[in-house]
C-alpha positions as protocol buffer text, in pm:
chain_id: "A"
residue {
  index: 1
  type: MET
  ca { x: -10 y: -624 z: 2434 }
}
residue {
  index: 2
  type: ILE
  ca { x: -378 y: -785 z: 2340 }
}
residue {
  index: 3
  type: LYS
  ca { x: -379 y: -1079 z: 2146 }
}
residue {
  index: 4
  type: ALA
  ca { x: -540 y: -1060 z: 1837 }
}
residue {
  index: 5
  type: ILE
  ca { x: -859 y: -1224 z: 1732 }
}
residue {
  index: 6
  type: ASP
  ca { x: -904 y: -1468 z: 1435 }
}
residue {
  index: 7
  type: THR
  ca { x: -1168 y: -1279 z: 1241 }
}
residue {
  index: 8
  type: PRO
  ca { x: -1382 y: -1455 z: 957 }
}
residue {
  index: 9
  type: TYR
  ca { x: -1495 y: -1234 z: 684 }
}
residue {
  index: 10
  type: ALA
  ca { x: -1614 y: -1283 z: 299 }
}
residue {
  index: 11
  type: ASN
  ca { x: -1481 y: -1655 z: 310 }
}
residue {
  index: 12
  type: HIS
  ca { x: -1131 y: -1562 z: 476 }
}
residue {
  index: 13
  type: LEU
  ca { x: -975 y: -1558 z: 833 }
}
residue {
  index: 14
  type: PHE
  ca { x: -808 y: -1291 z: 919 }
}
residue {
  index: 15
  type: ARG
  ca { x: -544 y: -1306 z: 1192 }
}
residue {
  index: 16
  type: SER
  ca { x: -689 y: -963 z: 1372 }
}
residue {
  index: 17
  type: ARG
  ca { x: -998 y: -808 z: 1366 }
}
residue {
  index: 18
  type: LEU
  ca { x: -823 y: -458 z: 1223 }
}
residue {
  index: 19
  type: GLU
  ca { x: -723 y: -633 z: 932 }
}
residue {
  index: 20
  type: ALA
  ca { x: -1100 y: -788 z: 868 }
}
residue {
  index: 21
  type: ARG
  ca { x: -1196 y: -402 z: 894 }
}
residue {
  index: 22
  type: TRP
  ca { x: -995 y: -308 z: 651 }
}
residue {
  index: 23
  type: ALA
  ca { x: -1128 y: -549 z: 420 }
}
residue {
  index: 24
  type: VAL
  ca { x: -1478 y: -422 z: 480 }
}
residue {
  index: 25
  type: TYR
  ca { x: -1311 y: -71 z: 394 }
}
residue {
  index: 26
  type: PHE
  ca { x: -1165 y: -187 z: 61 }
}
residue {
  index: 27
  type: ASP
  ca { x: -1497 y: -382 z: 4 }
}
residue {
  index: 28
  type: GLU
  ca { x: -1726 y: -67 z: 33 }
}
residue {
  index: 29
  type: LEU
  ca { x: -1509 y: 98 z: -180 }
}
residue {
  index: 30
  type: GLY
  ca { x: -1496 y: -151 z: -403 }
}
residue {
  index: 31
  type: VAL
  ca { x: -1178 y: -185 z: -399 }
}
residue {
  index: 32
  type: SER
  ca { x: -1055 y: -537 z: -506 }
}
residue {
  index: 33
  type: TRP
  ca { x: -804 y: -676 z: -226 }
}
residue {
  index: 34
  type: GLU
  ca { x: -596 y: -1002 z: -174 }
}
residue {
  index: 35
  type: TYR
  ca { x: -539 y: -1113 z: 165 }
}
residue {
  index: 36
  type: GLU
  ca { x: -182 y: -1241 z: 275 }
}
residue {
  index: 37
  type: LYS
  ca { x: -142 y: -1296 z: -153 }
}
residue {
  index: 38
  type: GLU
  ca { x: 236 y: -1399 z: -114 }
}
residue {
  index: 39
  type: GLY
  ca { x: 536 y: -1489 z: 85 }
}
residue {
  index: 40
  type: PHE
  ca { x: 858 y: -1286 z: 13 }
}
residue {
  index: 41
  type: ASP
  ca { x: 1185 y: -1390 z: 113 }
}
residue {
  index: 42
  type: LEU
  ca { x: 1363 y: -1065 z: 223 }
}
residue {
  index: 43
  type: GLY
  ca { x: 1690 y: -1217 z: 246 }
}
residue {
  index: 44
  type: ASN
  ca { x: 1935 y: -1339 z: 543 }
}
residue {
  index: 45
  type: GLY
  ca { x: 1638 y: -1595 z: 678 }
}
residue {
  index: 46
  type: LEU
  ca { x: 1379 y: -1329 z: 691 }
}
residue {
  index: 47
  type: TRP
  ca { x: 1069 y: -1363 z: 571 }
}
residue {
  index: 48
  type: TYR
  ca { x: 759 y: -1133 z: 504 }
}
residue {
  index: 49
  type: LEU
  ca { x: 394 y: -1182 z: 392 }
}
residue {
  index: 50
  type: PRO
  ca { x: 215 y: -853 z: 350 }
}
residue {
  index: 51
  type: ASP
  ca { x: -133 y: -803 z: 476 }
}
residue {
  index: 52
  type: PHE
  ca { x: -277 y: -669 z: 162 }
}
residue {
  index: 53
  type: TYR
  ca { x: -241 y: -658 z: -190 }
}
residue {
  index: 54
  type: LEU
  ca { x: -451 y: -374 z: -401 }
}
residue {
  index: 55
  type: PRO
  ca { x: -437 y: -516 z: -757 }
}
residue {
  index: 56
  type: LYS
  ca { x: -577 y: -261 z: -935 }
}
residue {
  index: 57
  type: PHE
  ca { x: -305 y: -18 z: -787 }
}
residue {
  index: 58
  type: GLY
  ca { x: -43 y: -219 z: -759 }
}
residue {
  index: 59
  type: ILE
  ca { x: 15 y: -157 z: -398 }
}
residue {
  index: 60
  type: TYR
  ca { x: 128 y: -376 z: -87 }
}
residue {
  index: 61
  type: ALA
  ca { x: -54 y: -235 z: 233 }
}
residue {
  index: 62
  type: GLU
  ca { x: -2 y: -333 z: 574 }
}
residue {
  index: 63
  type: ILE
  ca { x: -172 y: -337 z: 893 }
}
residue {
  index: 64
  type: LYS
  ca { x: -33 y: -237 z: 1228 }
}
residue {
  index: 65
  type: PRO
  ca { x: -234 y: -161 z: 1541 }
}
residue {
  index: 66
  type: ILE
  ca { x: -9 y: 99 z: 1636 }
}
residue {
  index: 67
  type: LYS
  ca { x: 299 y: 305 z: 1461 }
}
residue {
  index: 68
  type: PHE
  ca { x: 528 y: 79 z: 1268 }
}
residue {
  index: 69
  type: ASN
  ca { x: 896 y: 45 z: 1417 }
}
residue {
  index: 70
  type: PHE
  ca { x: 1215 y: 37 z: 1263 }
}
residue {
  index: 71
  type: LYS
  ca { x: 1218 y: -339 z: 1183 }
}
residue {
  index: 72
  type: GLU
  ca { x: 864 y: -341 z: 1069 }
}
residue {
  index: 73
  type: HIS
  ca { x: 948 y: -66 z: 863 }
}
residue {
  index: 74
  type: GLN
  ca { x: 1251 y: -200 z: 711 }
}
residue {
  index: 75
  type: LYS
  ca { x: 1049 y: -484 z: 609 }
}
residue {
  index: 76
  type: CYS
  ca { x: 795 y: -287 z: 407 }
}
residue {
  index: 77
  type: LYS
  ca { x: 1167 y: -101 z: 277 }
}
residue {
  index: 78
  type: ARG
  ca { x: 1273 y: -415 z: 105 }
}
residue {
  index: 79
  type: LEU
  ca { x: 942 y: -519 z: 13 }
}
residue {
  index: 80
  type: SER
  ca { x: 885 y: -272 z: -229 }
}
residue {
  index: 81
  type: VAL
  ca { x: 1242 y: -283 z: -366 }
}
residue {
  index: 82
  type: LEU
  ca { x: 1215 y: -684 z: -419 }
}
residue {
  index: 83
  type: SER
  ca { x: 892 y: -622 z: -567 }
}
residue {
  index: 84
  type: GLN
  ca { x: 903 y: -300 z: -741 }
}
residue {
  index: 85
  type: LYS
  ca { x: 557 y: -217 z: -585 }
}
residue {
  index: 86
  type: LYS
  ca { x: 453 y: 62 z: -349 }
}
residue {
  index: 87
  type: VAL
  ca { x: 409 y: -20 z: -43 }
}
residue {
  index: 88
  type: ILE
  ca { x: 183 y: 153 z: 237 }
}
residue {
  index: 89
  type: GLU
  ca { x: 193 y: 161 z: 591 }
}
residue {
  index: 90
  type: LEU
  ca { x: -149 y: 184 z: 745 }
}
residue {
  index: 91
  type: VAL
  ca { x: -154 y: 230 z: 1127 }
}
residue {
  index: 92
  type: GLY
  ca { x: -509 y: 189 z: 1319 }
}
residue {
  index: 93
  type: LEU
  ca { x: -872 y: 151 z: 1213 }
}
residue {
  index: 94
  type: PRO
  ca { x: -966 y: 290 z: 839 }
}
residue {
  index: 95
  type: ASN
  ca { x: -934 y: 653 z: 808 }
}
residue {
  index: 96
  type: VAL
  ca { x: -803 y: 925 z: 634 }
}
residue {
  index: 97
  type: ASN
  ca { x: -476 y: 975 z: 807 }
}
residue {
  index: 98
  type: VAL
  ca { x: -146 y: 1031 z: 687 }
}
residue {
  index: 99
  type: SER
  ca { x: 24 y: 719 z: 593 }
}
residue {
  index: 100
  type: THR
  ca { x: 390 y: 635 z: 498 }
}
residue {
  index: 101
  type: VAL
  ca { x: 420 y: 500 z: 159 }
}
residue {
  index: 102
  type: ILE
  ca { x: 747 y: 316 z: 9 }
}
residue {
  index: 103
  type: ILE
  ca { x: 757 y: 370 z: -362 }
}
residue {
  index: 104
  type: PRO
  ca { x: 1039 y: 204 z: -563 }
}
residue {
  index: 105
  type: SER
  ca { x: 1228 y: 425 z: -833 }
}
residue {
  index: 106
  type: GLN
  ca { x: 1441 y: 377 z: -1117 }
}
residue {
  index: 107
  type: HIS
  ca { x: 1691 y: 639 z: -1251 }
}
residue {
  index: 108
  type: TYR
  ca { x: 2039 y: 707 z: -1413 }
}
residue {
  index: 109
  type: VAL
  ca { x: 2289 y: 995 z: -1420 }
}
residue {
  index: 110
  type: CYS
  ca { x: 2444 y: 964 z: -1728 }
}
residue {
  index: 111
  type: SER
  ca { x: 2843 y: 943 z: -1705 }
}
residue {
  index: 112
  type: LYS
  ca { x: 2913 y: 1096 z: -2103 }
}
residue {
  index: 113
  type: CYS
  ca { x: 2667 y: 1398 z: -2027 }
}
residue {
  index: 114
  type: GLY
  ca { x: 2574 y: 1424 z: -1659 }
}
residue {
  index: 115
  type: LYS
  ca { x: 2185 y: 1418 z: -1755 }
}
residue {
  index: 116
  type: ALA
  ca { x: 2017 y: 1259 z: -1487 }
}
residue {
  index: 117
  type: GLU
  ca { x: 1628 y: 1109 z: -1554 }
}
residue {
  index: 118
  type: SER
  ca { x: 1354 y: 890 z: -1380 }
}
residue {
  index: 119
  type: TYR
  ca { x: 1233 y: 612 z: -1491 }
}
residue {
  index: 120
  type: ASP
  ca { x: 868 y: 524 z: -1408 }
}
residue {
  index: 121
  type: ILE
  ca { x: 841 y: 159 z: -1272 }
}
residue {
  index: 122
  type: ASP
  ca { x: 813 y: -23 z: -1547 }
}
residue {
  index: 123
  type: GLY
  ca { x: 1024 y: 197 z: -1764 }
}
residue {
  index: 124
  type: LYS
  ca { x: 1251 y: 35 z: -2028 }
}
residue {
  index: 125
  type: ARG
  ca { x: 1471 y: 250 z: -2167 }
}
residue {
  index: 126
  type: ILE
  ca { x: 1863 y: 250 z: -2079 }
}
residue {
  index: 127
  type: TYR
  ca { x: 1977 y: 519 z: -2311 }
}
residue {
  index: 128
  type: CYS
  ca { x: 1944 y: 872 z: -2258 }
}
residue {
  index: 129
  type: GLU
  ca { x: 1947 y: 1166 z: -2523 }
}
residue {
  index: 130
  type: CYS
  ca { x: 2328 y: 1122 z: -2590 }
}
residue {
  index: 131
  type: LYS
  ca { x: 2264 y: 815 z: -2688 }
}
residue {
  index: 132
  type: ALA
  ca { x: 2504 y: 671 z: -2408 }
}
residue {
  index: 133
  type: LYS
  ca { x: 2388 y: 389 z: -2290 }
}
residue {
  index: 134
  type: HIS
  ca { x: 2352 y: 325 z: -1916 }
}
residue {
  index: 135
  type: ASN
  ca { x: 2264 y: 78 z: -1615 }
}
residue {
  index: 136
  type: ILE
  ca { x: 1935 y: 137 z: -1443 }
}
residue {
  index: 137
  type: ILE
  ca { x: 1965 y: 204 z: -1034 }
}
residue {
  index: 138
  type: LYS
  ca { x: 1646 y: 92 z: -821 }
}
residue {
  index: 139
  type: SER
  ca { x: 1593 y: 286 z: -542 }
}
residue {
  index: 140
  type: ILE
  ca { x: 1274 y: 387 z: -335 }
}
residue {
  index: 141
  type: ASN
  ca { x: 1159 y: 705 z: -232 }
}
residue {
  index: 142
  type: GLU
  ca { x: 960 y: 704 z: 99 }
}
residue {
  index: 143
  type: MET
  ca { x: 677 y: 1022 z: 101 }
}
residue {
  index: 144
  type: ASP
  ca { x: 383 y: 1075 z: 323 }
}
residue {
  index: 145
  type: ALA
  ca { x: 9 y: 1031 z: 161 }
}
residue {
  index: 146
  type: ILE
  ca { x: -354 y: 923 z: 232 }
}
residue {
  index: 147
  type: LEU
  ca { x: -497 y: 663 z: 95 }
}
residue {
  index: 148
  type: LEU
  ca { x: -784 y: 766 z: -63 }
}
residue {
  index: 149
  type: LEU
  ca { x: -942 y: 454 z: -297 }
}
residue {
  index: 150
  type: HIS
  ca { x: -1283 y: 605 z: -426 }
}
residue {
  index: 151
  type: SER
  ca { x: -1320 y: 806 z: -750 }
}
residue {
  index: 152
  type: ASP
  ca { x: -1458 y: 773 z: -1080 }
}
residue {
  index: 153
  type: LYS
  ca { x: -1201 y: 970 z: -1294 }
}
residue {
  index: 154
  type: PRO
  ca { x: -1029 y: 711 z: -1550 }
}
residue {
  index: 155
  type: ASP
  ca { x: -673 y: 805 z: -1500 }
}
residue {
  index: 156
  type: TYR
  ca { x: -743 y: 826 z: -1092 }
}
residue {
  index: 157
  type: LYS
  ca { x: -401 y: 761 z: -851 }
}
residue {
  index: 158
  type: PRO
  ca { x: -520 y: 621 z: -504 }
}
residue {
  index: 159
  type: LEU
  ca { x: -282 y: 826 z: -316 }
}
residue {
  index: 160
  type: TYR
  ca { x: -332 y: 1193 z: -229 }
}
residue {
  index: 161
  type: TYR
  ca { x: 10 y: 1325 z: -145 }
}
residue {
  index: 162
  type: ALA
  ca { x: -156 y: 1608 z: 56 }
}
residue {
  index: 163
  type: THR
  ca { x: -346 y: 1756 z: 362 }
}
residue {
  index: 164
  type: TYR
  ca { x: -698 y: 1566 z: 379 }
}
residue {
  index: 165
  type: MET
  ca { x: -972 y: 1891 z: 318 }
}
residue {
  index: 166
  type: ASP
  ca { x: -1271 y: 1721 z: 350 }
}
residue {
  index: 167
  type: ASP
  ca { x: -1430 y: 1876 z: 78 }
}
residue {
  index: 168
  type: TYR
  ca { x: -1352 y: 1576 z: -220 }
}
residue {
  index: 169
  type: ILE
  ca { x: -1664 y: 1494 z: -399 }
}
residue {
  index: 170
  type: ASN
  ca { x: -1598 y: 1147 z: -314 }
}
residue {
  index: 171
  type: ASP
  ca { x: -1566 y: 1244 z: 56 }
}
residue {
  index: 172
  type: LYS
  ca { x: -1946 y: 1089 z: 187 }
}
residue {
  index: 173
  type: VAL
  ca { x: -1858 y: 750 z: 43 }
}
residue {
  index: 174
  type: ILE
  ca { x: -1511 y: 727 z: 204 }
}
residue {
  index: 175
  type: HIS
  ca { x: -1660 y: 841 z: 507 }
}
residue {
  index: 176
  type: ASN
  ca { x: -1980 y: 590 z: 483 }
}
residue {
  index: 177
  type: ALA
  ca { x: -1686 y: 338 z: 419 }
}
residue {
  index: 178
  type: ILE
  ca { x: -1501 y: 424 z: 735 }
}
residue {
  index: 179
  type: LYS
  ca { x: -1803 y: 391 z: 944 }
}
residue {
  index: 180
  type: LYS
  ca { x: -1898 y: 59 z: 804 }
}
residue {
  index: 181
  type: ALA
  ca { x: -1569 y: -108 z: 882 }
}
residue {
  index: 182
  type: THR
  ca { x: -1507 y: 66 z: 1209 }
}
residue {
  index: 183
  type: GLN
  ca { x: -1871 y: -58 z: 1301 }
}
residue {
  index: 184
  type: ALA
  ca { x: -1857 y: -400 z: 1162 }
}
residue {
  index: 185
  type: ARG
  ca { x: -1976 y: -678 z: 1335 }
}
residue {
  index: 186
  type: PHE
  ca { x: -1829 y: -1030 z: 1257 }
}
residue {
  index: 187
  type: GLU
  ca { x: -2004 y: -1369 z: 1284 }
}
residue {
  index: 188
  type: PHE
  ca { x: -1784 y: -1626 z: 1494 }
}
residue {
  index: 189
  type: ASN
  ca { x: -1855 y: -1999 z: 1437 }
}
residue {
  index: 190
  type: ASN
  ca { x: -1783 y: -2240 z: 1718 }
}
């Protein structure tokens, strides 16, 4: 296995050149990011420090050079449950490939009327239409999605759960950001 190279960029020292390239990508799209914002105690003596947090979208992004193994994937799932935030697993250089997204959800099944209902992550309702009070059950969903972060739409959601068609209005911006990120040169001070 090739050793990661600490890489300086934007007043941060990234643990790898790959992480720095994703920071360049986010910058080119005008997406604010926080690098290794906070660590999480996942339980059983296991700690986890996600690579990026994208505050505008409430998404943690974990970067790996190759496909996530089972243990790495389980950490991402646990992070989503504990933080109640989406976690996206990004593999390789910035791209428009399909990635795994882990999404926390809240729901209940009414013991009185049998109705099932889902909540938004921040949903506060604990009564269904029959007026019975319920406990919220937290769970996670896993989906395949493409992380496309550029749009001028005010209600834009940064994940498309579809095949990338290469015909969206912002494709030129996205492709230019990918090109800048993958070709970026980094200065090393000795």
